[in-house]
Amino acid sequence: GDSVTQMEGPVTLSEEAFLTINCTYTATGYPSLFWYVQYPGEGLQLLLKATKADDKGSNKGFEATYRKETTSFHLEKGSVQVSDSAVYFCALSPNFGNEKLTFGTGTRLTIIP
Amino acid sequence: DGGITQSPKYLFRKEGQNVTLSCEQNLNHDAMYWYRQDPGQGLRLIYYSQIVNDFQKGDIAEGYSVSREKKESFPLTVTSAQKNPTAFYLCASSRPPPEAGGYGYTFGSGTRLTVV
């Protein structure tokens, strides 16, 4: 079945550092890929997405590129801020049938001033 | 603006009581989902519904029940059979396939349930 593997957290960085959160997936066909962010005490919000190979999703300074050859969708940001502290979830969705979203386990990010 | 509303935000339950968590959406989405999240953990699927009057068990359905009488509403009941109900509960909705693949889910802001 489909699966998503995220780098284990927690991740702690200083403000203005470069961020990478790794995400790899296993799926048949050509899934869509997503990053969600969850701020403390809130639900998940869609951060960015990519629906086909080589697409780059971007939002709020975050980027992720859909790499089919390496089955990866790593999240990056060039200069993190304290306000980026949150839990980040990678997810995939098959583009056929009635299959549900498959989520990774989440990576907790803490940014220190 | 369209979205998903979960209520209440905080809920306290006594031992042996059933409680119902509300989830309402005005996005005209066909599919709806309930997830449970424990502190520091990922999401676990409780129940989901692809269409009105139909729903399926997820990975941890024991001790929970749902109904889907209207497209907009998907309430979750946490029964007394659920032995460890304290958790954060998230409701989500999505468009039907094949659209769902490119759009993902929209989430509510969650309900925190505590057993007292």
Short mmCIF file of C-alpha atoms in Angstrom, two decimals:
data_model
loop_
_atom_site.label_atom_id
_atom_site.label_comp_id
_atom_site.label_asym_id
_atom_site.label_seq_id
_atom_site.Cartn_x
_atom_site.Cartn_y
_atom_site.Cartn_z
CA GLY A 1 0.00 0.00 0.00
CA ASP A 2 0.89 3.67 -0.11
CA SER A 3 3.16 5.10 2.57
CA VAL A 4 4.91 8.34 3.51
CA THR A 5 8.13 8.54 5.53
CA GLN A 6 9.22 11.78 7.16
CA MET A 7 12.40 12.61 8.97
CA GLU A 8 12.00 12.17 12.68
CA GLY A 9 11.82 15.21 14.87
CA PRO A 10 11.96 17.26 16.79
CA VAL A 11 13.99 19.70 14.74
CA THR A 12 15.38 22.79 16.47
CA LEU A 13 16.96 25.63 14.47
CA SER A 14 18.07 29.18 15.08
CA GLU A 15 16.21 32.02 13.42
CA GLU A 16 17.36 32.66 9.81
CA ALA A 17 18.76 29.14 9.44
CA PHE A 18 18.10 26.99 6.37
CA LEU A 19 15.43 24.34 6.78
CA THR A 20 15.05 20.95 5.15
CA ILE A 21 12.47 18.38 6.25
CA ASN A 22 12.81 15.17 4.29
CA CYS A 23 9.82 13.27 2.92
CA THR A 24 9.85 10.14 0.77
CA TYR A 25 6.91 8.14 -0.44
CA THR A 26 5.84 4.79 -1.82
CA ALA A 27 2.87 4.71 -4.16
CA THR A 28 1.64 3.21 -7.40
CA GLY A 29 1.00 5.48 -10.31
CA TYR A 30 1.36 9.24 -10.05
CA PRO A 31 0.08 10.57 -6.73
CA SER A 32 -0.37 14.18 -5.71
CA LEU A 33 1.88 15.33 -2.86
CA PHE A 34 1.15 17.79 -0.07
CA TRP A 35 2.72 19.53 2.91
CA TYR A 36 0.42 20.51 5.76
CA VAL A 37 1.31 22.67 8.76
CA GLN A 38 -0.24 22.49 12.22
CA TYR A 39 0.24 25.37 14.66
CA PRO A 40 -0.25 24.67 18.38
CA GLY A 41 -3.85 23.87 19.28
CA GLU A 42 -5.10 24.19 15.72
CA GLY A 43 -6.11 21.99 12.78
CA LEU A 44 -3.95 21.27 9.76
CA GLN A 45 -3.57 23.87 7.04
CA LEU A 46 -2.45 23.13 3.51
CA LEU A 47 0.99 24.70 3.04
CA LEU A 48 1.78 23.66 -0.53
CA LYS A 49 1.17 20.90 -3.05
CA ALA A 50 2.41 19.39 -6.31
CA THR A 51 0.33 17.23 -8.60
CA LYS A 52 2.86 15.89 -11.10
CA ALA A 53 6.54 15.07 -11.43
CA ASP A 54 8.96 18.03 -11.43
CA ASP A 55 6.27 20.42 -10.18
CA LYS A 56 7.42 22.80 -7.47
CA GLY A 57 4.94 23.85 -4.82
CA SER A 58 5.64 27.07 -2.93
CA ASN A 59 4.01 29.22 -0.26
CA LYS A 60 5.16 31.62 2.50
CA GLY A 61 8.81 31.09 1.52
CA PHE A 62 8.54 27.30 1.70
CA GLU A 63 9.23 25.15 -1.36
CA ALA A 64 9.07 21.46 -2.26
CA THR A 65 9.77 19.76 -5.59
CA TYR A 66 8.05 16.53 -6.70
CA ARG A 67 10.95 14.19 -7.58
CA LYS A 68 9.62 10.99 -9.09
CA GLU A 69 13.07 9.51 -9.69
CA THR A 70 13.86 9.65 -5.98
CA THR A 71 10.21 9.43 -4.79
CA SER A 72 10.77 12.49 -2.63
CA PHE A 73 9.07 15.77 -1.73
CA HIS A 74 11.44 17.50 0.67
CA LEU A 75 10.30 20.75 2.31
CA GLU A 76 12.78 23.66 2.29
CA LYS A 77 12.93 27.25 3.45
CA GLY A 78 15.91 29.53 3.08
CA SER A 79 15.52 31.56 6.29
CA VAL A 80 13.18 30.38 9.03
CA GLN A 81 11.41 32.61 11.54
CA VAL A 82 10.12 31.97 15.05
CA SER A 83 6.59 32.02 13.61
CA ASP A 84 7.44 28.91 11.54
CA SER A 85 7.49 26.81 14.72
CA ALA A 86 4.84 24.14 14.13
CA VAL A 87 4.36 20.49 13.18
CA TYR A 88 4.73 19.70 9.48
CA PHE A 89 3.01 16.74 7.80
CA CYS A 90 3.83 15.29 4.40
CA ALA A 91 0.96 13.50 2.63
CA LEU A 92 0.08 11.85 -0.66
CA SER A 93 -3.16 11.26 -2.52
CA PRO A 94 -3.68 8.81 -5.36
CA ASN A 95 -5.18 10.43 -8.43
CA PHE A 96 -7.66 7.63 -9.01
CA GLY A 97 -10.34 5.63 -7.25
CA ASN A 98 -11.59 6.35 -3.74
CA GLU A 99 -8.31 6.11 -1.90
CA LYS A 100 -7.75 8.34 1.10
CA LEU A 101 -4.89 10.67 1.90
CA THR A 102 -1.88 8.96 3.45
CA PHE A 103 -0.04 11.09 6.05
CA GLY A 104 3.46 10.93 7.41
CA THR A 105 3.93 10.98 11.18
CA GLY A 106 4.72 14.69 11.34
CA THR A 107 7.90 16.62 12.18
CA ARG A 108 7.90 19.12 15.02
CA LEU A 109 9.94 22.24 14.21
CA THR A 110 11.05 24.73 16.85
CA ILE A 111 12.80 27.97 15.89
CA ILE A 112 14.89 29.70 18.54
CA PRO A 113 15.35 33.50 18.39
CA ASP B 1 -16.05 32.09 3.21
CA GLY B 2 -16.42 28.34 2.98
CA GLY B 3 -14.88 26.11 5.56
CA ILE B 4 -15.30 23.46 8.23
CA THR B 5 -16.60 24.27 11.68
CA GLN B 6 -15.93 21.98 14.62
CA SER B 7 -17.62 22.51 17.94
CA PRO B 8 -17.06 22.75 20.76
CA LYS B 9 -13.36 23.67 20.85
CA TYR B 10 -12.99 22.14 24.31
CA LEU B 11 -15.12 19.33 25.74
CA PHE B 12 -15.03 17.58 29.08
CA ARG B 13 -16.54 14.15 29.61
CA LYS B 14 -17.18 12.20 32.74
CA GLU B 15 -16.36 8.52 32.90
CA GLY B 16 -19.14 6.41 31.35
CA GLN B 17 -20.72 9.23 29.35
CA ASN B 18 -21.24 9.45 25.62
CA VAL B 19 -20.36 12.75 23.97
CA THR B 20 -20.92 14.01 20.45
CA LEU B 21 -18.51 16.21 18.52
CA SER B 22 -19.96 18.37 15.78
CA CYS B 23 -18.49 18.88 12.30
CA GLU B 24 -20.19 21.04 9.70
CA GLN B 25 -18.89 22.08 6.27
CA ASN B 26 -20.22 24.49 3.64
CA LEU B 27 -17.72 23.57 0.94
CA ASN B 28 -20.11 21.24 -0.88
CA HIS B 29 -17.63 18.41 -0.35
CA ASP B 30 -18.88 14.85 -0.65
CA ALA B 31 -16.27 13.16 1.52
CA MET B 32 -15.70 13.75 5.24
CA TYR B 33 -13.26 12.25 7.75
CA TRP B 34 -12.58 12.04 11.47
CA TYR B 35 -9.05 11.76 12.85
CA ARG B 36 -7.69 11.38 16.33
CA GLN B 37 -4.38 12.98 17.36
CA ASP B 38 -2.63 12.19 20.64
CA PRO B 39 0.07 14.48 22.07
CA GLY B 40 3.19 14.39 19.94
CA GLN B 41 1.64 11.85 17.60
CA GLY B 42 0.44 11.76 14.02
CA LEU B 43 -3.11 11.38 12.74
CA ARG B 44 -5.14 8.20 13.07
CA LEU B 45 -8.29 7.73 10.99
CA ILE B 46 -11.44 6.89 12.96
CA TYR B 47 -14.23 6.95 10.36
CA TYR B 48 -14.83 8.37 6.92
CA SER B 49 -17.78 8.93 4.63
CA GLN B 50 -17.64 9.28 0.86
CA ILE B 51 -21.36 10.01 0.43
CA VAL B 52 -24.50 10.75 2.41
CA ASN B 53 -25.93 7.77 4.35
CA ASP B 54 -22.75 5.77 3.95
CA PHE B 55 -19.58 5.56 6.05
CA GLN B 56 -16.67 3.20 6.67
CA LYS B 57 -14.48 2.35 9.63
CA GLY B 58 -10.96 3.66 9.69
CA ASP B 59 -8.02 2.27 11.63
CA ILE B 60 -9.32 2.92 15.16
CA ALA B 61 -13.15 2.84 14.99
CA GLU B 62 -13.75 0.87 18.20
CA GLY B 63 -15.60 2.95 20.79
CA TYR B 64 -16.74 5.55 18.24
CA SER B 65 -19.85 5.97 16.08
CA VAL B 66 -20.83 8.37 13.30
CA SER B 67 -23.79 9.33 11.14
CA ARG B 68 -24.04 11.07 7.79
CA GLU B 69 -27.64 12.13 7.29
CA LYS B 70 -26.75 15.37 5.52
CA LYS B 71 -23.95 16.25 3.16
CA GLU B 72 -22.89 19.15 5.36
CA SER B 73 -22.71 17.29 8.66
CA PHE B 74 -20.66 14.38 10.03
CA PRO B 75 -20.98 14.16 13.84
CA LEU B 76 -18.75 11.83 15.85
CA THR B 77 -19.96 10.18 19.06
CA VAL B 78 -17.36 9.03 21.54
CA THR B 79 -19.03 6.26 23.50
CA SER B 80 -18.32 4.94 26.96
CA ALA B 81 -16.73 1.92 25.26
CA GLN B 82 -13.78 4.09 24.24
CA LYS B 83 -11.39 3.47 27.11
CA ASN B 84 -8.95 6.28 26.47
CA PRO B 85 -10.86 9.09 24.78
CA THR B 86 -8.71 12.05 25.87
CA ALA B 87 -7.27 13.41 22.61
CA PHE B 88 -7.50 16.11 19.96
CA TYR B 89 -10.11 15.29 17.31
CA LEU B 90 -9.90 16.66 13.79
CA CYS B 91 -12.58 16.65 11.10
CA ALA B 92 -11.74 17.06 7.41
CA SER B 93 -13.51 17.09 4.06
CA SER B 94 -12.54 16.65 0.44
CA ARG B 95 -13.90 16.72 -3.07
CA PRO B 96 -14.83 13.39 -4.62
CA PRO B 97 -12.37 11.51 -6.82
CA PRO B 98 -10.85 12.21 -9.23
CA GLU B 99 -10.78 15.85 -8.06
CA ALA B 100 -9.71 14.85 -4.57
CA GLY B 101 -6.33 13.81 -5.80
CA GLY B 102 -5.25 17.31 -6.67
CA TYR B 103 -6.87 19.23 -3.82
CA GLY B 104 -6.24 17.27 -0.65
CA TYR B 105 -8.28 17.83 2.48
CA THR B 106 -9.65 20.88 4.28
CA PHE B 107 -9.46 20.57 8.05
CA GLY B 108 -11.46 22.02 10.89
CA SER B 109 -9.78 23.64 13.89
CA GLY B 110 -10.30 20.62 16.12
CA THR B 111 -12.00 19.65 19.38
CA ARG B 112 -9.95 18.83 22.46
CA LEU B 113 -11.73 16.18 24.53
CA THR B 114 -10.72 15.54 28.12
CA VAL B 115 -12.09 12.88 30.44
CA VAL B 116 -12.54 14.14 34.00
#
